[in-house]
Structures are given as C-alpha cells and as structure tokens.
Amino acid sequence: MSNNSHLNIVILAAGQGTRMKSSLPKVLHTLAGLPLVQHVINTSKKLKPEIINVVYGHGGEQVQQQINDPDINWVLQAEQLGTGHAVDQVTDQLKNEQLVLILYGDVPLIKNETLIKLLDQAKDGFSLLTMNLDNPQGYGRIVRNTNGLVENITEEKDASEEIKEIKEVNTGILAVKASLLKGWLSQLDNSNAQKEYYLTDVIAMAVKDNFTVHTTQPDNEYEVMGVNNRLQLSELERYYQQEQANKLMTDGITLADPTRIDIRGEIIHGQDISIDINTVFEGNVSIGNNVSIGANCVIKNSKIADGVVILPMSILDNASVGKGSKVGPFARLRPGAVLSENTHIGNFVEIKKSFIGLGSKVNHLTYVGDSLVGKNVNIGAGTITCNYDGANKHQTIIEDNVFIGSATQLVAPVKIGKNVTIGAGSTITMDVADDELVTTRVKQKSIRGWKRPVKNKK
Ligand code: UD1
Ligand code: CA
C-alpha cells in the first residue's frame, strides 16, 4: 500500500475548451450526470491526498460555484501560458516532502488503480503515465535513449519526422517529488513552437539531474482520453456506461441490452434482477432481490424492495417501493412517495409525498398527494386528492379498508375513516366517519322524449 499522507494533487482545468462551442466551461460539461472535473476530484479523493488544487481560468467563478467543495484549493491561472505555467501557479502550495500528482479536469475516466501504480513508481523522483498509440498524432512523444530510458518529451509541433514516428505518447499525467518539481519549474522557458511553458520540459531536466524517469501505462486507453469536443464527450460517456453495464452483469443482473442502459450515479443491488432496455438510473438507487424493471423507466434516488415489478415507462424520483409491489406501466412516483408492501400503482397514476399502506391499490388515472393511505384501500380510477388551495398544501387521510369510487375528489384537509365507501363521482369536502357510505353526486334525473337542438337553417 502506498502512503499518500504527503500527496499533493494538482488538477489542471484552465483551458477554455473552445471546441465545445459552449458558454459553459468545458470541465462543467457532464459525463454520467457529473461535471467532468467532478469525476477527477472524486478519483483524487480516493487517494486521500493532503491537498487537492484545481487550477482554473476561463469561467472560474462558475466552476467554483458549481463544484462548491470546501476541500478544494482553487488556484487562478489568469492567462493560459502553458501546462508548465499552470502548475507553476501552485508553487506556493508545494511542500518539499510532498509527492505531486498532475491530473487534468478534462480527462475524467482515469482510474484509482492506475494512479496508485504511478505513485508507487514515483518514490525515487519521477514517474510518467504513457501509452502506445497506433495513431500518436497530436501528442507529445516519449523519446528514449539506446538503453530504453526516458530522455525527454517532444511535443508534436516541435518534433522531427523521425520523432513523429514514435508511438509511445505522453498522457500528461505524472507524479514527481515536490522539492524537485519546484526547482525544475523555475527553469522553464517558452522557446518552442507554441511559445508556451511546457510542463513536459521538466522530464529532460530530471534526466539531466540524473534521475530515472519511470513510466507506467493504464490498462485502458479511455482512462487517459481527454474531452475536447462533444463527440469525444459522447465517446467517453459510452466507455463509462459500458463499464457500468459490464459490472452489473458480472454482479448478477440481467440486462436486456448492455448498450441501452444509463447509470448516472450508483446502484446497490441484490440478485436475480432483470432490467429491460433504455432505463436511466440517477443518483443512489437500491434494488432488492428478484426485481424486474421494464423498458424506458427513469429511476432516481429510489429504493426498490425484493420482488417488485416495475412495468415500462414508469418514473420514480426519491420514492420507496415496498416488497412485492407492482408499479406502472406509466406510473409516476414523485419525491416522498412511500409504498408499503404488496401495493399496486397503475397507469397514469401520480403519487407525491404520500404513504400507501399494505396491499392498497391505486390502479388508474389518479393523483395522490400529501396523503396517508391505510391498508387494503382501493382508490378508484380518476380519483384526485385536491391538496392545493392555491396558496397552501393540505393533507388527506384515508384509513384502512376504504373503497373510493371512480372520479372522486377529496378536498384536503380531509379524513376518511375506516371501512368507508365513497360513491363514484363524489366531491368530499368534510371528514367521513368510520363505516359510512357517502355520495355527493346529484341524484340521476331523466326527461322522457328529450329532443336535441338542431342547427339553424341559413
Ligand atoms: C499536453 C502535453 C502533451 C500530451 C497531451 C496529452 C504539454 C506541453 N503537452 O499537450 O505532451 O501528449 O497534453 O493530452 O504539457 N492547461 C491549463 N493551462 C494552460 C494550458 C493547459 O490549465 O496554460 C490545461 C488544459 O485545460 C488541459 C491540459 O492542461 O486540460 C492540457 O493542455 P493542452 O493545451 O490540451 O495540452 P496539449 O497541447 O494537448
Ligand atoms: Ca489536449
């Protein structure tokens, strides 16, 4: 195990990201629902560093506001004069005993395991993360001597034809002792094709000072791929999603199609779960055993207990579904919907901030909001809890074994006692005592021989 108590992480995020063609700073564009730079911050935190610095430039305030993390030390690079110049802005934050790890706000999928390997190799001075590419175009090339030791990094724009042939490239990610880095940064100049202060120039300095520059490579190319435009962003999103899907399947979940699931957060789950196509998971979702989730659902920050069936086209947002319940198709569970065991919530039913008791059924075209519903209640089609008076929300209480006829309005605040039966089409404005039958509709009237109006002749 590496000891990271002296780790200083520097995340470069000052670039403008012109090719995104966006008013949003590049590092705030999202991958799997999180800003790019947030992925890098999350991975950084797993290493338990002493400090995380984020070097910002363009759209800096917006980035700080959005990320809003007191653990980050924000460092301004007012002018983008190169990667070496960017790291130099952090010099004041570098303590001699620290190991510095350089990461990039637009390289979101770097893995913890890869960084641990890199840090282990940096103990005697310097280590670089490199990669072999069939098409190395655009990258800095790793130039090695006849003994195979790293000699320098040459940027594409400064490279001879011979050097351009080299397939091993610089990913930009590196780890170096702070004491050494500080000395080398102060010697950087910008006498190169781009008139930039290249961080990569410190490699040749290290070699000159007789340090061996170690190299290590990531297991997957996508770990070091950066986002410069929206095409690359979508490519990385797919790598990320593919990996999530593979993990779910390895862990015992059946996916109808692993290319048609999106996970923007985390799923905690049991076994024997099957998930049909096109479902989106957001935030923290937990799923018990023997659960089936139909096609085209959106499930966000919700709990789904054992044996639940979620039918297609259902939306769950901060909801909890009890054991053996059945939801959908076309159901919408909004924040605070808590379903007890063996409930049925059917099509075009919306439940908000309400508890639905054991075995109760709300099967068709209904709105239940701010309500407490007891056990074995049957709520007929087209029932509405009128919870809003235009200014305030009010509660509806429906006790055990109530039967509500279709097209009923319950004008809250109102309480329906145990075993009550409400006739179809009623508008209930007053509390109803236990065991009563209540109806409010006008008695049916008939007019014999009724003639419908006819159109006037012109
Ligand atoms: C850099 C490397 C190159 C490597 C490539 C990998 C140098 C000189 N070159 O080249 O060897 O193959 O990355 O992608 O380091 N940034 C700042 N401030 C600046 C300049 C850049 O914060 O003044 C940030 C950018 O936001 C970006 C990163 O640093 O996240 C890399 O900058 P970029 O200009 O894209 O470097 P490359 O030319 O691609
Ligand atoms: Ca780049």
Coordinates of C-alpha atoms and ligand atoms in Angstrom, one line a residue:
M1 CA 0.0 0.0 0.0
S2 CA 1.3 3.4 -0.8
N3 CA 1.2 6.1 1.9
N4 CA -0.4 9.2 0.5
S5 CA -0.4 11.4 3.5
H6 CA 2.0 13.7 1.7
L7 CA 0.2 13.7 -1.6
N8 CA -0.5 17.0 -3.3
I9 CA -2.8 16.7 -6.3
V10 CA -2.9 19.4 -9.0
I11 CA -5.8 19.3 -11.4
L12 CA -5.3 21.4 -14.5
A13 CA -8.6 22.9 -15.6
A14 CA -7.8 26.4 -17.0
G15 CA -8.2 25.6 -20.7
Q16 CA -11.0 27.4 -22.5
G17 CA -12.5 24.4 -24.3
T18 CA -13.3 26.4 -27.5
R19 CA -14.1 23.3 -29.4
M20 CA -17.0 22.5 -27.2
K21 CA -18.7 25.6 -28.7
S22 CA -20.4 26.3 -25.4
S23 CA -20.9 29.1 -22.9
L24 CA -20.4 26.5 -20.2
P25 CA -16.8 26.0 -19.2
K26 CA -15.6 22.6 -20.6
V27 CA -15.0 20.9 -17.3
L28 CA -18.6 21.6 -16.3
H29 CA -20.0 19.5 -19.1
T30 CA -21.3 16.3 -17.7
L31 CA -20.4 12.7 -18.1
A32 CA -22.8 10.3 -16.4
G33 CA -24.6 13.2 -14.9
L34 CA -21.5 14.7 -13.2
P35 CA -19.2 17.5 -14.3
L36 CA -16.0 16.2 -16.0
V37 CA -13.9 17.8 -13.3
Q38 CA -16.0 16.2 -10.5
H39 CA -15.0 12.8 -11.8
V40 CA -11.4 13.8 -11.4
I41 CA -12.0 15.2 -8.0
N42 CA -13.8 12.1 -6.9
T43 CA -11.0 9.8 -8.1
S44 CA -8.5 12.2 -6.4
K45 CA -10.3 11.9 -3.1
K46 CA -10.0 8.1 -3.1
L47 CA -6.2 8.6 -2.8
K48 CA -6.7 10.6 0.4
P49 CA -4.3 13.4 -0.5
E50 CA -3.2 16.2 1.8
I51 CA -4.5 18.8 -0.7
I52 CA -6.3 19.0 -4.0
N53 CA -5.6 22.1 -6.1
V54 CA -7.7 22.9 -9.1
V55 CA -6.1 25.4 -11.5
Y56 CA -8.8 27.4 -13.1
G57 CA -9.0 30.1 -15.7
H58 CA -11.9 30.5 -18.0
G59 CA -15.3 30.6 -16.3
G60 CA -13.6 30.1 -13.0
E61 CA -16.3 31.5 -10.8
Q62 CA -18.9 29.3 -12.4
V63 CA -16.7 26.2 -11.9
Q64 CA -16.1 27.1 -8.2
Q65 CA -19.8 27.7 -7.6
Q66 CA -21.0 24.6 -9.3
I67 CA -18.4 22.3 -7.7
N68 CA -18.8 24.1 -4.3
D69 CA -16.4 21.9 -2.4
P70 CA -14.6 23.2 0.7
D71 CA -11.9 20.6 0.3
I72 CA -10.6 22.1 -3.0
N73 CA -7.9 24.8 -3.1
W74 CA -8.7 26.9 -6.1
V75 CA -5.8 28.5 -7.9
L76 CA -6.2 31.1 -10.6
Q77 CA -4.2 30.9 -13.8
A78 CA -5.2 34.3 -15.3
E79 CA -3.5 33.7 -18.6
Q80 CA -3.1 30.3 -20.2
L81 CA 0.6 30.3 -21.0
G82 CA 1.1 26.5 -21.0
T83 CA 0.9 23.4 -18.8
G84 CA 4.2 24.3 -17.1
H85 CA 2.9 27.8 -16.3
A86 CA -0.3 26.3 -15.0
V87 CA 1.5 24.1 -12.5
D88 CA 3.8 26.9 -11.6
Q89 CA 0.7 28.8 -10.2
V90 CA 0.6 26.2 -7.4
T91 CA 4.2 26.5 -6.4
D92 CA 3.3 28.2 -3.1
Q93 CA 1.2 25.2 -2.2
L94 CA 4.0 22.7 -2.7
K95 CA 5.8 21.4 0.4
N96 CA 9.2 19.7 -0.1
E97 CA 8.2 16.4 1.5
Q98 CA 5.2 16.1 -0.8
L99 CA 4.7 14.0 -3.9
V100 CA 2.8 15.9 -6.6
L101 CA 0.3 14.2 -8.9
I102 CA -0.7 16.1 -12.0
L103 CA -4.2 15.4 -13.4
Y104 CA -6.5 17.1 -15.9
G105 CA -10.0 18.3 -15.4
D106 CA -10.9 17.2 -18.9
V107 CA -9.6 13.6 -18.6
P108 CA -12.4 12.2 -16.5
L109 CA -12.0 8.4 -16.5
I110 CA -8.6 7.9 -15.0
K111 CA -8.7 5.1 -12.6
N112 CA -7.6 4.9 -9.0
E113 CA -5.6 1.7 -9.6
T114 CA -3.7 3.3 -12.4
L115 CA -2.8 6.3 -10.2
I116 CA -1.7 4.0 -7.3
K117 CA 0.7 2.3 -9.7
L118 CA 2.0 5.6 -10.9
L119 CA 2.5 7.0 -7.4
D120 CA 4.4 3.8 -6.3
Q121 CA 6.9 4.3 -9.1
A122 CA 7.4 8.0 -8.3
K123 CA 9.0 7.3 -4.9
D124 CA 12.5 7.9 -6.2
G125 CA 11.7 11.0 -8.0
F126 CA 9.6 10.9 -11.1
S127 CA 7.1 8.8 -13.0
L128 CA 5.1 9.3 -16.1
L129 CA 1.9 7.7 -17.4
T130 CA 2.5 6.9 -21.1
M131 CA 0.5 5.0 -23.7
N132 CA 1.3 3.3 -27.1
L133 CA -1.0 4.6 -29.8
D134 CA -1.3 3.4 -33.4
N135 CA -2.0 7.0 -34.3
P136 CA 0.0 9.2 -32.0
Q137 CA -0.7 12.4 -33.8
G138 CA -1.1 15.5 -31.7
Y139 CA 0.5 14.0 -28.6
G140 CA 3.9 14.7 -27.0
R141 CA 6.2 11.7 -27.9
I142 CA 8.3 9.8 -25.3
V143 CA 11.9 9.9 -26.5
R144 CA 14.0 7.1 -25.0
N145 CA 17.8 6.5 -25.2
T146 CA 19.5 3.4 -26.5
N147 CA 19.1 1.8 -23.1
G148 CA 15.4 2.4 -23.3
L149 CA 15.4 5.1 -20.6
V150 CA 13.2 8.2 -21.0
E151 CA 15.2 11.1 -22.2
N152 CA 12.6 13.8 -22.9
I153 CA 9.1 14.5 -24.2
T154 CA 9.0 16.2 -27.5
E155 CA 5.7 18.0 -28.5
E156 CA 4.3 17.2 -31.9
K157 CA 4.8 20.8 -33.1
D158 CA 8.5 20.6 -32.1
A159 CA 9.1 17.1 -33.4
S160 CA 11.3 16.0 -36.3
E161 CA 9.8 13.4 -38.8
E162 CA 11.8 10.7 -37.0
I163 CA 10.4 11.6 -33.6
K164 CA 6.9 11.8 -35.0
E165 CA 7.2 8.0 -35.8
I166 CA 7.4 7.2 -32.1
K167 CA 4.2 5.5 -31.0
E168 CA 4.7 6.0 -27.2
V169 CA 3.0 9.2 -26.1
N170 CA 2.7 11.4 -23.1
T171 CA -0.7 11.2 -21.4
G172 CA 0.2 14.3 -19.4
I173 CA -0.5 12.6 -16.1
L174 CA 2.6 12.4 -14.0
A175 CA 3.9 12.2 -10.4
V176 CA 7.0 13.9 -9.1
K177 CA 8.6 14.9 -5.8
A178 CA 7.6 18.5 -4.9
S179 CA 11.1 19.5 -4.0
L180 CA 12.4 18.5 -7.4
L181 CA 9.5 19.9 -9.3
K182 CA 9.8 23.3 -7.8
G183 CA 13.4 23.6 -8.9
W184 CA 12.6 22.5 -12.4
L185 CA 9.6 24.7 -12.8
S186 CA 11.7 27.8 -12.1
Q187 CA 13.9 26.9 -15.0
L188 CA 11.2 26.5 -17.7
D189 CA 11.1 28.8 -20.7
N190 CA 8.9 29.2 -23.7
S191 CA 11.4 28.9 -26.5
N192 CA 9.3 26.4 -28.6
A193 CA 7.0 26.3 -31.5
Q194 CA 3.9 27.3 -29.4
K195 CA 5.7 29.9 -27.2
E196 CA 4.3 28.1 -24.2
Y197 CA 5.8 27.0 -20.9
Y198 CA 5.7 23.2 -21.3
L199 CA 5.4 21.0 -18.2
T200 CA 6.9 18.3 -20.3
D201 CA 10.2 20.1 -20.4
V202 CA 10.9 19.1 -16.8
I203 CA 11.5 15.5 -18.0
A204 CA 14.7 16.4 -19.8
M205 CA 15.7 18.4 -16.7
A206 CA 15.2 15.4 -14.5
V207 CA 17.3 13.3 -16.8
K208 CA 20.0 15.9 -16.8
D209 CA 20.0 15.8 -13.0
N210 CA 20.5 12.0 -13.2
F211 CA 17.0 10.9 -12.2
T212 CA 15.5 7.9 -13.8
V213 CA 12.0 8.8 -15.2
H214 CA 9.9 5.7 -14.6
T215 CA 6.9 5.0 -16.8
T216 CA 3.7 3.1 -16.4
Q217 CA 0.7 2.5 -18.6
P218 CA -3.0 2.4 -18.0
D219 CA -5.0 -0.8 -18.7
N220 CA -7.5 1.1 -20.8
E221 CA -6.9 3.8 -23.3
Y222 CA -10.1 5.6 -22.3
E223 CA -8.6 6.3 -18.9
V224 CA -6.3 8.9 -20.4
M225 CA -8.6 10.2 -23.2
G226 CA -9.4 13.9 -23.0
V227 CA -12.5 15.7 -23.9
N228 CA -12.0 18.5 -26.5
N229 CA -15.4 18.4 -28.2
R230 CA -18.8 16.9 -27.8
L231 CA -18.0 13.9 -30.0
Q232 CA -15.2 12.9 -27.6
L233 CA -17.5 13.5 -24.7
S234 CA -20.1 11.1 -26.1
E235 CA -17.4 8.6 -26.8
L236 CA -16.2 8.7 -23.2
E237 CA -19.8 8.5 -21.9
R238 CA -20.2 5.2 -23.8
Y239 CA -17.0 3.8 -22.4
Y240 CA -18.1 4.7 -18.9
Q241 CA -21.6 3.2 -19.4
Q242 CA -20.3 0.1 -21.0
E243 CA -18.1 -0.5 -17.9
Q244 CA -21.0 0.1 -15.5
A245 CA -23.2 -2.3 -17.5
N246 CA -20.4 -5.0 -17.5
K247 CA -20.1 -4.6 -13.8
L248 CA -23.8 -5.1 -13.2
M249 CA -23.9 -8.2 -15.3
T250 CA -20.8 -9.6 -13.6
D251 CA -22.6 -9.0 -10.3
G252 CA -25.7 -10.9 -11.3
I253 CA -28.1 -8.6 -13.0
T254 CA -29.6 -9.5 -16.4
L255 CA -29.6 -6.6 -18.9
A256 CA -31.7 -7.0 -22.0
D257 CA -29.1 -4.9 -23.8
P258 CA -26.0 -3.6 -22.1
T259 CA -25.7 -0.8 -24.6
R260 CA -29.1 0.5 -23.7
I261 CA -28.8 1.4 -20.0
D262 CA -27.5 4.6 -18.5
I263 CA -26.3 4.8 -15.0
R264 CA -25.7 8.3 -13.7
G265 CA -24.9 7.5 -10.1
E266 CA -24.7 4.3 -8.1
I267 CA -26.8 1.2 -7.9
I268 CA -26.7 -1.0 -4.8
H269 CA -28.4 -4.3 -5.5
G270 CA -29.3 -7.9 -4.7
Q271 CA -29.6 -10.8 -7.2
D272 CA -31.9 -12.0 -9.9
I273 CA -32.8 -8.6 -11.2
S274 CA -33.7 -8.1 -14.8
I275 CA -33.6 -4.7 -16.5
D276 CA -35.2 -4.2 -19.9
I277 CA -33.9 -1.6 -22.4
N278 CA -33.5 2.2 -22.1
T279 CA -33.8 2.6 -18.4
V280 CA -31.9 5.6 -16.8
F281 CA -30.7 5.4 -13.2
E282 CA -29.8 8.6 -11.4
G283 CA -28.2 9.3 -8.0
N284 CA -28.4 6.5 -5.5
V285 CA -30.7 3.7 -6.3
S286 CA -31.1 0.5 -4.3
I287 CA -32.7 -2.6 -5.7
G288 CA -33.5 -5.8 -3.8
N289 CA -33.7 -9.4 -5.0
N290 CA -36.0 -10.7 -7.7
V291 CA -36.9 -7.4 -9.1
S292 CA -37.9 -6.8 -12.7
I293 CA -37.7 -3.4 -14.3
G294 CA -39.5 -2.8 -17.6
A295 CA -38.4 -0.8 -20.6
N296 CA -38.0 3.0 -20.6
C297 CA -38.1 3.8 -16.9
V298 CA -36.3 6.7 -15.2
I299 CA -35.3 5.8 -11.6
K300 CA -33.7 8.4 -9.4
N301 CA -32.6 8.2 -5.8
S302 CA -35.1 5.5 -5.0
K303 CA -35.4 2.2 -3.1
I304 CA -37.0 -0.8 -4.6
A305 CA -37.5 -3.8 -2.3
D306 CA -37.5 -7.5 -3.0
G307 CA -39.9 -9.0 -5.6
V308 CA -41.0 -5.6 -7.0
V309 CA -42.2 -5.4 -10.6
I310 CA -41.7 -2.0 -12.3
L311 CA -43.6 -2.0 -15.6
P312 CA -42.5 0.0 -18.6
M313 CA -42.5 3.8 -18.9
S314 CA -42.5 4.5 -15.1
I315 CA -40.7 7.3 -13.4
L316 CA -39.5 7.0 -9.8
D317 CA -38.0 10.1 -8.1
N318 CA -37.0 9.9 -4.4
A319 CA -39.5 7.1 -3.9
S320 CA -39.6 3.9 -2.0
V321 CA -41.4 0.8 -3.2
G322 CA -42.2 -2.0 -0.7
K323 CA -41.8 -5.7 -1.2
G324 CA -43.9 -7.4 -3.8
S325 CA -45.4 -4.2 -5.1
K326 CA -46.3 -3.5 -8.7
V327 CA -45.7 -0.1 -10.3
G328 CA -46.7 1.0 -13.8
P329 CA -46.9 0.9 -16.7
F330 CA -46.8 4.8 -17.0
A331 CA -46.7 5.4 -13.3
R332 CA -45.0 8.5 -11.7
L333 CA -43.7 8.3 -8.2
R334 CA -42.6 11.7 -7.1
P335 CA -40.5 12.7 -4.1
G336 CA -41.8 11.3 -0.8
A337 CA -43.9 8.5 -2.4
V338 CA -43.6 5.6 0.0
L339 CA -45.3 2.4 -0.9
S340 CA -45.7 -0.3 1.6
E341 CA -45.6 -4.0 0.7
N342 CA -47.8 -5.5 -2.0
T343 CA -49.2 -2.3 -3.3
H344 CA -50.3 -1.7 -6.9
I345 CA -49.8 1.6 -8.6
G346 CA -51.1 1.5 -12.1
N347 CA -51.1 3.6 -15.3
F348 CA -51.3 7.3 -15.3
V349 CA -51.2 7.5 -11.5
E350 CA -49.1 10.2 -9.8
I351 CA -48.1 9.8 -6.2
K352 CA -46.4 12.6 -4.3
K353 CA -45.3 12.9 -0.7
S354 CA -47.7 10.1 0.4
F355 CA -47.7 6.8 2.2
I356 CA -49.6 4.0 0.6
G357 CA -50.4 1.2 3.1
L358 CA -50.0 -2.6 2.8
G359 CA -51.9 -4.1 -0.1
S360 CA -53.6 -0.9 -1.2
K361 CA -54.3 -0.3 -4.9
V362 CA -54.3 2.9 -6.9
N363 CA -54.7 1.4 -10.4
H364 CA -55.8 4.1 -12.9
L365 CA -55.6 7.8 -13.7
T366 CA -55.2 9.2 -10.2
Y367 CA -53.4 11.8 -8.3
V368 CA -52.5 11.2 -4.6
G369 CA -50.5 14.0 -3.0
D370 CA -49.8 14.8 0.7
S371 CA -51.8 11.8 1.8
L372 CA -51.7 9.0 4.3
V373 CA -53.4 5.9 2.9
G374 CA -54.0 2.9 5.1
K375 CA -54.1 -0.8 4.4
N376 CA -56.2 -2.6 1.8
V377 CA -57.6 0.7 0.4
N378 CA -58.9 0.7 -3.2
I379 CA -58.8 4.0 -4.9
G380 CA -60.9 4.1 -8.0
A381 CA -60.0 5.4 -11.4
G382 CA -59.8 9.2 -11.7
T383 CA -59.6 10.0 -8.1
I384 CA -57.9 13.3 -7.2
T385 CA -56.7 14.5 -3.8
C386 CA -57.2 18.2 -4.1
N387 CA -54.2 19.1 -1.9
Y388 CA -53.6 22.7 -3.0
D389 CA -55.9 25.6 -2.3
G390 CA -53.9 28.0 -4.4
A391 CA -51.7 29.0 -1.5
N392 CA -51.0 26.0 0.8
K393 CA -50.9 22.3 0.7
H394 CA -53.2 20.2 2.9
Q395 CA -53.2 16.6 3.9
T396 CA -55.7 13.8 3.1
I397 CA -56.0 10.9 5.4
I398 CA -57.6 7.7 4.2
E399 CA -57.8 4.9 6.8
D400 CA -57.8 1.1 6.4
N401 CA -60.2 -0.7 4.1
V402 CA -61.6 2.3 2.4
F403 CA -63.2 1.9 -1.0
I404 CA -63.2 5.1 -3.2
G405 CA -65.4 5.1 -6.2
S406 CA -64.2 6.4 -9.5
A407 CA -63.8 10.1 -10.3
T408 CA -63.9 11.2 -6.7
Q409 CA -62.3 14.4 -5.5
L410 CA -61.1 14.6 -1.9
V411 CA -60.7 18.2 -1.0
A412 CA -58.0 18.4 1.7
P413 CA -57.6 18.8 4.6
V414 CA -60.0 15.8 4.9
K415 CA -60.1 12.5 6.7
I416 CA -61.9 9.4 5.5
G417 CA -62.5 6.9 8.4
K418 CA -62.0 3.1 8.3
N419 CA -64.2 0.9 6.1
V420 CA -65.8 3.9 4.4
T421 CA -67.3 3.5 0.9
I422 CA -67.4 6.6 -1.3
G423 CA -69.8 6.5 -4.2
A424 CA -68.3 7.3 -7.7
G425 CA -68.2 10.9 -8.7
S426 CA -68.2 12.4 -5.2
T427 CA -66.6 15.6 -4.1
I428 CA -65.7 15.1 -0.5
T429 CA -65.1 18.3 1.5
M430 CA -65.8 17.1 5.0
D431 CA -64.4 14.3 7.1
V432 CA -66.3 11.0 6.9
A433 CA -66.8 8.8 10.0
D434 CA -65.8 5.1 10.1
D435 CA -68.0 2.5 8.3
E436 CA -70.2 5.0 6.4
L437 CA -71.3 5.1 2.8
V438 CA -71.0 8.6 1.4
T439 CA -72.0 10.1 -2.0
T440 CA -72.3 13.7 -3.0
R441 CA -73.5 13.5 -6.6
V442 CA -76.8 14.9 -7.7
K443 CA -79.5 12.2 -8.0
Q444 CA -80.0 10.9 -11.5
K445 CA -82.8 12.6 -13.4
S446 CA -84.5 11.6 -16.7
I447 CA -86.6 13.6 -19.2
R448 CA -88.6 11.5 -21.5
G449 CA -88.7 12.2 -25.2
W450 CA -85.9 14.7 -25.0
K451 CA -85.1 16.4 -28.3
R452 CA -81.6 17.5 -29.0
P453 CA -81.2 21.0 -30.5
V454 CA -80.8 21.1 -34.3
K455 CA -78.7 23.5 -36.4
N456 CA -80.5 26.7 -37.7
K457 CA -81.2 26.8 -41.4
K458 CA -79.5 29.6 -43.3
Ligands
UD1_1 C1 -0.3 18.1 -23.4 C2 1.1 17.7 -23.3 C3 1.4 16.5 -24.3 C4 0.4 15.4 -24.1 C5 -1.0 15.9 -24.1 C6 -2.0 14.8 -23.7 C7 2.4 19.6 -22.6 C8 3.3 20.7 -23.0 N1 2.0 18.8 -23.5 O1 -0.5 18.7 -24.7 O2 2.7 16.1 -24.2 O3 0.6 14.4 -25.1 O4 -1.2 17.0 -23.2 O5 -3.3 15.2 -23.8 O6 2.1 19.5 -21.4 N2 -4.0 23.8 -19.3 C9 -4.1 24.7 -18.4 N3 -3.4 25.9 -18.5 C10 -2.6 26.1 -19.6 C11 -2.5 25.1 -20.6 C12 -3.2 24.0 -20.4 O7 -4.7 24.6 -17.4 O8 -2.0 27.2 -19.7 C13 -4.7 22.5 -19.2 C14 -5.8 22.4 -20.2 O9 -7.1 22.9 -19.7 C15 -5.9 20.9 -20.5 C16 -4.5 20.4 -20.2 O10 -3.9 21.5 -19.4 O11 -6.7 20.3 -19.6 C17 -3.6 20.1 -21.4 O12 -3.5 21.3 -22.1 P1 -3.4 21.2 -23.7 O13 -3.2 22.6 -24.2 O14 -4.6 20.5 -24.2 O15 -2.1 20.4 -23.9 P2 -1.7 19.6 -25.2 O16 -1.2 20.5 -26.2 O17 -2.8 18.7 -25.6
CA2 CA -5.0 18.3 -25.2

